[in-house]
Every structure is written in C-alpha cells, then in structure tokens.
Amino acid sequence: MEPLLGVKVGCLFSLLVLTLVCGLFHHPASNGRHRRVLSLLSCTSAGIFLGAGFMHMTAEALEGIESEIQKLVIQVSTKDTGGTTGKMTYPYGELIISLGFFFVFLLESLALQCCPGAAGRSKVQDHGPLPSPSRGPLRVLVLLLSLSFHSVFEGLAVGLQPTIAATVQLCLAILAHKGLVVFGVGLRLVQVGTGSRWAMLSILSLALMSPLGLALGLAVPQGVSEGGQGLAQAVLEGMAAGTFLYVTFLEILPRELAGPEAPLAKWGCVAAGFAFMAFIALWA
C-alpha cells in the first residue's frame, strides 16, 4: 500500500470512530438525574454550533461561493466582451446562507400547517417553561441532513489531498471541531426524546458520511480534483451554515434561556463553546 493511501485510510477510520464515540456518548436516562448539567452542556453545544456556523462554515462558504461565481462571471464577461472581465457585486454567499436559514423555517412552518399534532412538545419537560412548542425532532433531522452534506465534502477534501502532510493537517483540523459538533448533535437527540435505536441509527449514518466522502475522493482520478464540485460544495456549505445558525438562535438558546437558573453560567458555557471553535479556526 502506498504511504499516502495508507494515511488516508487511517484518516477514514479516525473520522468514523470519533463520530461514533462523540455521538453515542449520551444516554437518555441522564435527562432526569442531571438536569442542570444537561442544560449547561446544551448551552456549550449552542456555542459550538454558533462557532462552527460563523467561524468555519460561513467563512468557507463565503470564500468558496465568491471564488466560484467570480470564475463564472469572468468566463461570461470574456465571451461577451472579448477579454474584459467583470466583477461580482451581489452578495450571493450571504443570500445562500440566508436561504439555509429560511429552508429550515419553511420546513417547520409546513409541519405545523399540515400536521399540528406532529409538532408537539419534546419529551424532555424538566428545563422549565418553553417559549413555544418545540419542533426539536424536525430541527434535529434537518441538522443531521445538513451536517451529513458537510461531512461528505469534508471527507472528499481529505481524499483529494495530494500529499501526506496536507492530508494529515486537514484531517486533524476536521477531527478537532467535528467531535464537538457531533457531541452537540447527540445531545440534541437526547433532549428531544429520540429513542435509543433511532439515535444510534442517526449517529451511525452521520458517522459514515465523512468516510463516504473520503472514499469518493480516493476514487477521483488525479488531475480532476476540482471538477464541478467547487460551487456545489460552497452552496451546500452555505446552506449548512444557515441551518446551524437557525438551530442555535431559534432552538437551543431560546429553550435554555427560558429558565431563570444560572444565567451567567449558561452565558459562560455558550461563550466557551464559541471560543473553542474560534481557537480551532486558527488552523482549520
């Protein structure tokens, strides 16, 4: 086996094991016995989602969308003007991130309109009064789908790296923030009362996404690594960022801040989660 291929296979198993361990760390029985701890962990996960959304996904999406659309603008301008290039002025990146936000909003609105009973309260009712009925299960489903797309492209990026150093560096950056994000997803599954079997299947499906993307990257012949994936990756990254922001501001924080217990401790947990993701962004 070639050294580069061996390193990538090692990265594949690392991503798989880390996701499974962090995602399956929780147990539903902990809800009643450790209410305050669970609440503080939830606030920490809010900071993690916020940091992942702003410091990682949004930054990468804005850069990628601007770069890819600028290429298209240059191509079109060159054809039309015979060499004079145009410049992108419309904020397409911000638009796509907002569309991710409104996509989740639309799904929840449709669920409430068509099946009011399906949007009942979460099974976890010991965090104090909620500002509104919780549509946690739907939000977690959309979050899982968004993170799955994100994970596929992360794995794809690792699989396409041309050197061992670049592969290891990128894989470590992904591992550093992926564990915390998946921990937050697992926590949301616990809080909305997801059954153990469905929670395990959800985490297992999510765990397979990065290895799937890495395997696809290994299957791509050298020299065609860019292909047509650039714009698609940037768009999905932006949609995922919008989803993370929605879950942070309209799901986790309203729920946890509705109760009067330990507001400064909750603020500190949110800030700590965000600060850690911001720190990781120095290398990721």
Coordinates of C-alpha atoms in Angstrom, one line a residue:
M1 CA 0.0 0.0 0.0
E2 CA 1.3 3.4 -0.9
P3 CA 2.1 5.7 2.1
L4 CA -0.4 8.4 1.0
L5 CA -3.2 5.8 0.6
G6 CA -2.4 4.3 4.0
V7 CA -2.6 7.7 5.7
K8 CA -5.9 8.4 4.0
V9 CA -7.3 5.0 5.1
G10 CA -6.2 5.8 8.7
C11 CA -8.0 9.2 8.4
L12 CA -11.1 7.4 7.2
F13 CA -11.2 5.2 10.3
S14 CA -10.3 8.1 12.6
L15 CA -13.3 10.1 11.3
L16 CA -15.6 7.1 11.7
V17 CA -14.5 6.2 15.2
L18 CA -14.5 9.8 16.5
T19 CA -18.1 10.5 15.2
L20 CA -19.4 7.3 16.8
V21 CA -17.7 7.9 20.1
C22 CA -18.8 11.5 20.4
G23 CA -22.3 11.0 19.1
L24 CA -23.1 7.9 21.2
F25 CA -21.6 9.3 24.4
H26 CA -25.1 10.4 25.7
H27 CA -27.7 8.2 27.4
P28 CA -31.4 9.2 27.6
A29 CA -31.5 8.2 31.2
S30 CA -29.3 11.1 32.2
N31 CA -32.1 13.6 31.5
G32 CA -33.9 13.4 34.8
R33 CA -30.9 12.9 37.1
H34 CA -28.6 15.6 35.6
R35 CA -30.9 18.3 34.5
R36 CA -28.6 21.3 35.2
V37 CA -25.5 19.6 33.8
L38 CA -27.5 18.7 30.6
S39 CA -28.7 22.3 30.4
L40 CA -25.1 23.7 30.7
L41 CA -23.9 21.1 28.1
S42 CA -26.7 22.3 25.8
C43 CA -25.5 25.9 26.1
T44 CA -22.0 24.8 25.3
S45 CA -23.3 23.0 22.2
A46 CA -25.0 26.2 21.3
G47 CA -21.7 28.0 21.4
I48 CA -20.1 25.2 19.4
F49 CA -22.8 25.4 16.7
L50 CA -22.5 29.1 16.6
G51 CA -18.7 28.9 16.3
A52 CA -19.0 26.2 13.6
G53 CA -21.6 28.2 11.7
F54 CA -19.7 31.6 11.8
M55 CA -16.1 30.7 12.1
H56 CA -16.0 27.6 9.8
M57 CA -19.0 27.0 7.6
T58 CA -19.9 30.7 6.9
A59 CA -16.2 31.7 6.3
E60 CA -15.6 28.7 3.9
A61 CA -18.9 29.2 2.1
L62 CA -18.4 32.9 1.5
E63 CA -14.9 32.4 0.2
G64 CA -15.9 29.4 -2.0
I65 CA -19.1 31.0 -3.4
E66 CA -17.4 34.2 -4.2
S67 CA -14.5 32.4 -5.9
E68 CA -16.6 30.1 -7.9
I69 CA -19.1 32.7 -9.0
Q70 CA -16.3 35.1 -9.9
K71 CA -14.9 32.4 -12.2
L72 CA -18.3 32.2 -13.9
V73 CA -18.5 36.0 -14.2
I74 CA -15.1 36.2 -15.7
Q75 CA -15.9 33.4 -18.2
V76 CA -19.1 35.1 -19.3
S77 CA -17.6 38.6 -19.5
T78 CA -14.7 37.3 -21.5
K79 CA -17.0 35.7 -24.0
D80 CA -19.2 38.8 -24.3
T81 CA -16.6 41.5 -24.3
G82 CA -13.7 39.7 -25.8
G83 CA -11.3 39.9 -22.9
T84 CA -12.8 42.5 -20.4
T85 CA -13.6 40.8 -17.1
G86 CA -16.5 41.6 -14.9
K87 CA -16.6 41.7 -11.1
M88 CA -19.2 40.1 -8.8
T89 CA -21.0 42.7 -6.8
Y90 CA -24.1 40.9 -5.5
P91 CA -23.7 39.1 -2.1
Y92 CA -24.5 35.6 -3.3
G93 CA -22.8 34.0 -0.3
E94 CA -24.9 35.8 2.2
L95 CA -28.0 35.0 0.1
I96 CA -27.3 31.3 0.2
I97 CA -26.7 31.2 3.9
S98 CA -30.0 33.1 4.4
L99 CA -31.7 30.5 2.2
G100 CA -30.4 27.8 4.5
F101 CA -32.0 29.6 7.4
F102 CA -35.3 30.0 5.7
F103 CA -35.3 26.4 4.4
V104 CA -35.5 25.1 8.0
F105 CA -38.0 27.8 8.8
L106 CA -40.2 26.7 5.8
L107 CA -40.0 23.0 6.8
E108 CA -41.1 23.7 10.3
S109 CA -43.9 26.0 9.1
L110 CA -45.1 23.3 6.7
A111 CA -45.0 20.7 9.5
L112 CA -47.1 23.0 11.8
Q113 CA -49.6 23.7 9.0
C114 CA -50.1 20.2 7.8
C115 CA -49.6 18.2 11.0
P116 CA -50.1 20.4 14.1
G117 CA -50.0 17.3 16.3
A118 CA -46.6 16.2 15.0
A119 CA -45.0 19.3 16.4
G120 CA -45.8 18.5 20.0
R121 CA -43.6 19.3 22.9
S122 CA -40.4 17.5 23.4
K123 CA -40.4 14.6 25.9
V124 CA -37.9 16.5 28.0
Q125 CA -40.0 18.9 30.0
D126 CA -37.8 19.5 33.0
H127 CA -36.0 22.6 31.8
G128 CA -38.7 25.0 32.8
P129 CA -41.3 26.6 30.7
L130 CA -40.6 26.8 27.0
P131 CA -41.3 30.0 25.0
S132 CA -43.1 28.0 22.3
P133 CA -43.9 24.4 21.3
S134 CA -40.7 22.5 20.5
R135 CA -40.2 21.1 17.0
G136 CA -36.9 19.6 18.1
P137 CA -37.2 16.3 16.2
L138 CA -37.7 18.1 12.8
R139 CA -34.9 20.5 13.6
V140 CA -32.6 17.7 14.5
L141 CA -33.5 15.9 11.3
V142 CA -32.6 18.9 9.2
L143 CA -29.5 19.4 11.2
L144 CA -28.4 15.9 10.6
L145 CA -29.0 16.2 6.9
S146 CA -27.1 19.5 6.7
L147 CA -24.2 18.1 8.7
S148 CA -24.2 14.9 6.5
F149 CA -23.7 17.0 3.4
H150 CA -21.0 19.0 5.2
S151 CA -19.3 15.7 6.3
V152 CA -19.3 14.3 2.8
F153 CA -17.5 17.3 1.4
E154 CA -15.0 17.3 4.3
G155 CA -14.2 13.7 3.6
L156 CA -14.0 14.4 -0.1
A157 CA -11.5 17.2 0.6
V158 CA -9.3 14.8 2.6
G159 CA -9.5 12.2 -0.1
L160 CA -8.3 14.6 -2.7
Q161 CA -5.2 15.9 -0.9
P162 CA -2.0 15.3 -2.9
T163 CA 0.5 14.9 -0.1
I164 CA 0.7 13.2 3.3
A165 CA 1.3 16.4 5.1
A166 CA -1.7 18.1 3.6
T167 CA -3.9 15.1 4.3
V168 CA -2.8 14.9 8.0
Q169 CA -3.2 18.6 8.5
L170 CA -6.7 18.8 7.1
C171 CA -7.8 15.6 8.9
L172 CA -6.6 16.9 12.3
A173 CA -8.5 20.2 11.6
I174 CA -11.7 18.3 10.8
L175 CA -11.3 16.0 13.9
A176 CA -10.8 19.0 16.2
H177 CA -14.2 20.5 15.5
K178 CA -16.1 17.5 14.3
G179 CA -16.1 15.7 17.6
L180 CA -17.6 18.7 19.4
V181 CA -20.2 19.3 16.7
V182 CA -21.3 15.7 16.7
F183 CA -21.4 15.7 20.5
G184 CA -23.8 18.6 20.2
V185 CA -26.0 16.7 17.7
G186 CA -26.1 13.7 20.1
L187 CA -27.1 16.0 22.9
R188 CA -30.0 17.3 20.8
L189 CA -31.1 13.8 20.0
V190 CA -31.2 13.1 23.8
Q191 CA -33.1 16.3 24.6
V192 CA -35.9 15.8 22.1
G193 CA -36.5 12.3 23.4
T194 CA -35.3 10.3 20.5
G195 CA -35.4 6.6 21.1
S196 CA -32.1 4.8 21.6
R197 CA -32.4 2.8 18.4
W198 CA -33.2 5.8 16.2
A199 CA -30.5 7.9 17.9
M200 CA -27.9 5.1 17.2
L201 CA -29.0 4.8 13.6
S202 CA -28.8 8.6 13.1
I203 CA -25.3 8.8 14.6
L204 CA -24.2 5.8 12.6
S205 CA -25.5 7.3 9.4
L206 CA -23.8 10.6 10.2
A207 CA -20.5 8.7 11.1
L208 CA -20.5 7.1 7.6
M209 CA -20.7 10.4 5.7
S210 CA -17.1 11.6 6.1
P211 CA -15.6 8.1 5.2
L212 CA -18.0 8.1 2.2
G213 CA -16.7 11.4 1.0
L214 CA -13.1 10.3 1.6
A215 CA -13.7 7.1 -0.4
L216 CA -15.2 9.2 -3.2
G217 CA -12.1 11.4 -3.1
L218 CA -9.9 8.4 -3.4
A219 CA -11.9 7.2 -6.4
V220 CA -11.4 10.5 -8.3
P221 CA -8.5 10.3 -10.7
Q222 CA -5.6 12.7 -10.2
G223 CA -5.8 15.9 -12.1
V224 CA -9.6 16.3 -12.0
S225 CA -9.9 17.0 -8.3
E226 CA -11.7 20.3 -8.8
G227 CA -14.2 19.2 -11.5
G228 CA -17.6 20.6 -10.9
Q229 CA -17.6 20.2 -7.1
G230 CA -16.4 23.7 -6.2
L231 CA -19.7 25.6 -6.5
A232 CA -21.8 22.7 -5.2
Q233 CA -19.6 22.3 -2.1
A234 CA -19.7 26.1 -1.4
V235 CA -23.5 26.2 -1.8
L236 CA -24.1 23.2 0.5
E237 CA -21.6 24.7 3.0
G238 CA -23.6 27.9 3.0
M239 CA -27.0 26.1 3.4
A240 CA -25.5 24.1 6.3
A241 CA -24.2 27.3 7.9
G242 CA -27.7 28.8 7.8
T243 CA -29.1 25.7 9.4
F244 CA -26.6 25.8 12.2
L245 CA -27.5 29.5 12.9
Y246 CA -31.2 28.7 12.9
V247 CA -30.7 25.8 15.4
T248 CA -28.6 27.9 17.6
F249 CA -30.8 31.0 17.8
L250 CA -34.3 29.5 17.5
E251 CA -33.9 26.1 19.1
I252 CA -31.2 25.8 21.7
L253 CA -30.8 29.3 23.1
P254 CA -34.5 30.2 23.5
R255 CA -35.1 26.9 25.2
E256 CA -32.2 27.1 27.7
L257 CA -32.6 30.8 28.4
A258 CA -36.3 30.5 29.1
G259 CA -35.4 29.2 32.6
P260 CA -34.0 31.5 35.3
E261 CA -31.4 29.1 36.6
A262 CA -27.7 30.2 36.4
P263 CA -27.9 32.7 33.6
L264 CA -24.2 33.7 33.9
A265 CA -23.1 30.1 33.9
K266 CA -25.2 29.5 30.7
W267 CA -23.6 32.6 29.1
G268 CA -20.2 31.3 30.1
C269 CA -20.9 27.9 28.5
V270 CA -22.1 29.4 25.3
A271 CA -19.0 31.7 25.2
A272 CA -16.7 28.8 26.0
G273 CA -18.1 26.7 23.1
F274 CA -17.8 29.6 20.7
A275 CA -14.3 30.5 21.9
F276 CA -13.0 26.9 21.4
M277 CA -14.3 26.8 17.8
A278 CA -12.8 30.3 17.2
F279 CA -9.5 29.0 18.5
I280 CA -9.6 25.9 16.2
A281 CA -10.2 28.3 13.3
L282 CA -6.6 29.4 13.6
W283 CA -5.6 26.0 12.0
A284 CA -8.9 24.7 10.4

